[in-house]
GROMACS .gro file of C-alpha atoms in nm:
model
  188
    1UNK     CA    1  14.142   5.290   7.237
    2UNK     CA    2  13.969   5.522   7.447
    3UNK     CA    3  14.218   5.511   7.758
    4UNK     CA    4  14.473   5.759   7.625
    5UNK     CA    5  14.210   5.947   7.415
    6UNK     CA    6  14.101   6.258   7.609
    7UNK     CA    7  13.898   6.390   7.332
    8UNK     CA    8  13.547   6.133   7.454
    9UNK     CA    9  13.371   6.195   7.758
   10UNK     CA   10  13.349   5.974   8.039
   11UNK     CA   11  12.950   5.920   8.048
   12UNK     CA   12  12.970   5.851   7.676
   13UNK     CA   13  13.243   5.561   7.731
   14UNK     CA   14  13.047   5.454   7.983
   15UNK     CA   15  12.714   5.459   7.783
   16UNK     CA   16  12.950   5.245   7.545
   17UNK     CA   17  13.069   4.981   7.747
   18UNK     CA   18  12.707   4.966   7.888
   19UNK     CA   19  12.544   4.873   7.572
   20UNK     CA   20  12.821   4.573   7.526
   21UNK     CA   21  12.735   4.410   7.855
   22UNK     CA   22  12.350   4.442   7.772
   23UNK     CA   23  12.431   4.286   7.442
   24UNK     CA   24  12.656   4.006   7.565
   25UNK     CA   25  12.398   3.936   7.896
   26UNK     CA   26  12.114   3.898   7.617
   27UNK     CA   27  12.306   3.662   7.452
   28UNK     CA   28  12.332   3.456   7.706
   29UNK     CA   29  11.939   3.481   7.729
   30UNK     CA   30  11.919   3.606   8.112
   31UNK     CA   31  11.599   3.736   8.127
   32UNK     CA   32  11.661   3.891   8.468
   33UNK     CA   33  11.637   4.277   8.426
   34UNK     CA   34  11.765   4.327   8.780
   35UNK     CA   35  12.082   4.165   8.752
   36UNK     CA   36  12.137   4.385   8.405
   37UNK     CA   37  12.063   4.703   8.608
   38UNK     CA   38  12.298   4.582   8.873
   39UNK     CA   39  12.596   4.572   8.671
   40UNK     CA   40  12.462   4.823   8.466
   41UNK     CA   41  12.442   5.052   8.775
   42UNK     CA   42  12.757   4.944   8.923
   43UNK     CA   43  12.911   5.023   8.546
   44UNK     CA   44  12.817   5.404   8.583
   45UNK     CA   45  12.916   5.416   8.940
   46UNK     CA   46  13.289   5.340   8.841
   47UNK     CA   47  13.554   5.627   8.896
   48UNK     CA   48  13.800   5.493   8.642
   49UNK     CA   49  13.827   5.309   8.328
   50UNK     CA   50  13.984   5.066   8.479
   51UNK     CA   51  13.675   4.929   8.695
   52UNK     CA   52  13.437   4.999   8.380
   53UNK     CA   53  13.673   4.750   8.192
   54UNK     CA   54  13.702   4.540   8.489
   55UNK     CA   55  13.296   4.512   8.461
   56UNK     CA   56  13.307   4.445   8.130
   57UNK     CA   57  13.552   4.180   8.121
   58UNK     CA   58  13.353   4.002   8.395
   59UNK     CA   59  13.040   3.983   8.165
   60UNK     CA   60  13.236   3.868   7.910
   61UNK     CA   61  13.421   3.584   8.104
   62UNK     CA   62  13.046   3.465   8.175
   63UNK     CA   63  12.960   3.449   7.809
   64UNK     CA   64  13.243   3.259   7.739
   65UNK     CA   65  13.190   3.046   8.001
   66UNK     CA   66  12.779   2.979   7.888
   67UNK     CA   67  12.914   2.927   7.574
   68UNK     CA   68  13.143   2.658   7.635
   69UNK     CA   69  12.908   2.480   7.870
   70UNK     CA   70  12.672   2.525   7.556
   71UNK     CA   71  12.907   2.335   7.339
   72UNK     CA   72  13.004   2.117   7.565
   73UNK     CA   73  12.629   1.990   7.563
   74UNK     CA   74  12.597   2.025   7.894
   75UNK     CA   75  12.250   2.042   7.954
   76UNK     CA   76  12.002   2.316   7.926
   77UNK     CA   77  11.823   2.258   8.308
   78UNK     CA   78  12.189   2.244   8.488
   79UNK     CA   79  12.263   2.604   8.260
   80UNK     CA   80  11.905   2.732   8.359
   81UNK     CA   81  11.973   2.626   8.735
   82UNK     CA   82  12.301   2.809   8.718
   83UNK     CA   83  12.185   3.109   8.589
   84UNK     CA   84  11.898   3.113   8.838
   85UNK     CA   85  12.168   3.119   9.102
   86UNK     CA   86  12.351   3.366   8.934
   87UNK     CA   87  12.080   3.598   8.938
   88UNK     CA   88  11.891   3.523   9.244
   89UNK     CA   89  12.163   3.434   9.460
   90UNK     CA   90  11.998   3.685   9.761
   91UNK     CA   91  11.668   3.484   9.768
   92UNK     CA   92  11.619   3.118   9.961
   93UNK     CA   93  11.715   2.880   9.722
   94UNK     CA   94  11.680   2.532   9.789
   95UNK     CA   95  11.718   2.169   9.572
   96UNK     CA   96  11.289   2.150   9.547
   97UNK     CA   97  11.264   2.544   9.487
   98UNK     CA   98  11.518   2.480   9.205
   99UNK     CA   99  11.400   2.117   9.097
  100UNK     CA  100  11.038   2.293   9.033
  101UNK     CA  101  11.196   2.562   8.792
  102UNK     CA  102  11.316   2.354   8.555
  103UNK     CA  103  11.068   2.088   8.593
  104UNK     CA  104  11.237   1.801   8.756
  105UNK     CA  105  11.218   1.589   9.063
  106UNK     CA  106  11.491   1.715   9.344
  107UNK     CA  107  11.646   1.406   9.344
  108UNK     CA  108  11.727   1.379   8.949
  109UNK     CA  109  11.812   1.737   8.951
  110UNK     CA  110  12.057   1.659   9.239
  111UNK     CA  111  12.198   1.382   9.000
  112UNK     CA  112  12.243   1.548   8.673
  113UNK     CA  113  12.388   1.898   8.863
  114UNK     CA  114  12.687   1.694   9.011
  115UNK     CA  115  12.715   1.466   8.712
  116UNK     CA  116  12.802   1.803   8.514
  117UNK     CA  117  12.957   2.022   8.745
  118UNK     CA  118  13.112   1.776   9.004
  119UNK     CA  119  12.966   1.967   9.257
  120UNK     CA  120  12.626   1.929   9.496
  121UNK     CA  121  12.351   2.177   9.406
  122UNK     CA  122  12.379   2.325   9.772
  123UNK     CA  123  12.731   2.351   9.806
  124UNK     CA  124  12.740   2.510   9.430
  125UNK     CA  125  12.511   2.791   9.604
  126UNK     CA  126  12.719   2.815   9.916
  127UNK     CA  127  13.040   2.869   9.698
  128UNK     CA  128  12.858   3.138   9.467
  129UNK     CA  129  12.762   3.317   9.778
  130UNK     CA  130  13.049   3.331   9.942
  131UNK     CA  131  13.273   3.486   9.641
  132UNK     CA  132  13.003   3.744   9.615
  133UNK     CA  133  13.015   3.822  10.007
  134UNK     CA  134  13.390   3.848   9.925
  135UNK     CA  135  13.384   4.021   9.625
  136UNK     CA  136  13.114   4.311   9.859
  137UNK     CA  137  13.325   4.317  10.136
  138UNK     CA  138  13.641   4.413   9.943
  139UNK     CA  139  13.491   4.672   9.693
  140UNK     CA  140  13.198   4.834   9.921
  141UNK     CA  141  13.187   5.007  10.254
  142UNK     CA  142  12.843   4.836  10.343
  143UNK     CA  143  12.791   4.703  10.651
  144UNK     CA  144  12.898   4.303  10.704
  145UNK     CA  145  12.487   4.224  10.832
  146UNK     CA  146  12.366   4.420  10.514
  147UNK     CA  147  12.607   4.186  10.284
  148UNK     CA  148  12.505   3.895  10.448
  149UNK     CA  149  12.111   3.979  10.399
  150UNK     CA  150  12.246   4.036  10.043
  151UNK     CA  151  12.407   3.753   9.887
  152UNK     CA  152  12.102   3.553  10.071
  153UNK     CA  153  12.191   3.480  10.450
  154UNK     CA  154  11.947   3.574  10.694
  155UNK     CA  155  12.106   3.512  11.025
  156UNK     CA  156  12.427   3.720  11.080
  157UNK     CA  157  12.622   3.506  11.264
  158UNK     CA  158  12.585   3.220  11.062
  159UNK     CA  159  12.692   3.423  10.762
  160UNK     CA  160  13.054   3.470  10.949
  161UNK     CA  161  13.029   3.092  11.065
  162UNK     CA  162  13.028   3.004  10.659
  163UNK     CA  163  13.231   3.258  10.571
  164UNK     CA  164  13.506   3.189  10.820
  165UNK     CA  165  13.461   2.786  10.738
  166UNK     CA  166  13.518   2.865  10.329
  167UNK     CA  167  13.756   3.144  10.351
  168UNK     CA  168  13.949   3.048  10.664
  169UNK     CA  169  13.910   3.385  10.784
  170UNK     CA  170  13.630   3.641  10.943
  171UNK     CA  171  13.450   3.902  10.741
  172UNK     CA  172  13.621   4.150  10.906
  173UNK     CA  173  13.964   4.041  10.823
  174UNK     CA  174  13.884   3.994  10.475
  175UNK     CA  175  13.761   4.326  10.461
  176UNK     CA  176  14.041   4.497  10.640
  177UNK     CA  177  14.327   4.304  10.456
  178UNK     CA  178  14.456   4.187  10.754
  179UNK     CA  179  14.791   4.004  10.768
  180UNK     CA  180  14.627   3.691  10.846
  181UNK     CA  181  14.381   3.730  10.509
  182UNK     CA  182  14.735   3.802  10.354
  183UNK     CA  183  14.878   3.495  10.521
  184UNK     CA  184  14.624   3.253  10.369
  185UNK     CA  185  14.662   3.415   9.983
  186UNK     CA  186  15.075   3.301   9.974
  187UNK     CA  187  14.982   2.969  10.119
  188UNK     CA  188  14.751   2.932   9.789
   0.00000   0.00000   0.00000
């Protein structure tokens, strides 16, 4: 509606798709305020409609997703665990920092995370943080050491060990589109 519509200004469509995301991250009852201003920032930093909808569709592909696990019954520590992840993803996470959260012992949180997802809690993490170093590295100019400090690697050169063991190629081909980052996309 308001792509070929000249007639609305850009800060007010983006005021407008701004309020859906806070609406649709409240519904999902993330009470992180930092991962809200995140996308909420990155929302207003957009140059084109495009990205804005881009941003919003995200948001929206994670309600849809919490709802379905929610109807699913899947249960309500493995969701809370998941959406700790989500939005702390940059701090040390571990099995006993998460176990403690949602009140469990490590080992039966362990259990119950793989019985729903199919995946281990710490390879779960490793995944999440690795399509978010991705996802930085191919929309932002930042520095590879600042992204891994970001999506919650301390030591540099273990980032691009993990990062070139999951992705099959370095951060710096990913970033530069190289023909071997190209090469491993047709083979998928």
């Amino acid at each position: 509606m308001y792509h070929p519509e000249k007639a609305y200004s850009e800060m007010y469509v983006k005021f407008l798709f701004s309020s859906i995301i806070k609406e649709i991250y409240e519904a999902m009852d993330l009470p992180d305020e930092k991962r809200l201003s995140r996308e909420i920032d990155r929302l207003y930093r957009a140059k084109r409609l495009q990205d804005v909808w881009k941003l919003t569709e995200k948001a929206m592909e994670e309600l849809e997703e919490y709802l379905a696990e929610e109807e699913k019954g899947t249960r309500s520590e493995v969701t809370q665990v998941k959406n700790y992840i989500y939005q702390n993803y940059q701090e040390e996470l571990s099995v006993d920092i998460l176990a403690e959260k949602v009140y469990l012992s490590p080992g039966y949180l362990s259990y119950i995370f793989k019985q729903e997802t199919g995946m281990n809690l710490n390879r779960f993490i490793k995944a999440f943080r690795m399509d978010k170093a991705k996802e930085l590295l191919e929309n932002s100019q930042k520095k590879i050491s600042q992204i891994a400090k970001e999506v919650g690697f301390s030591n540099n050169s273990y980032f691009c060990r993990s990062f070139r063991e999951y992705f099959g190629v370095t951060p710096e081909s990913c970033r530069k589109g190289t023909a071997e980052y190209e090469k491993m996309d047709t083979e998928i």
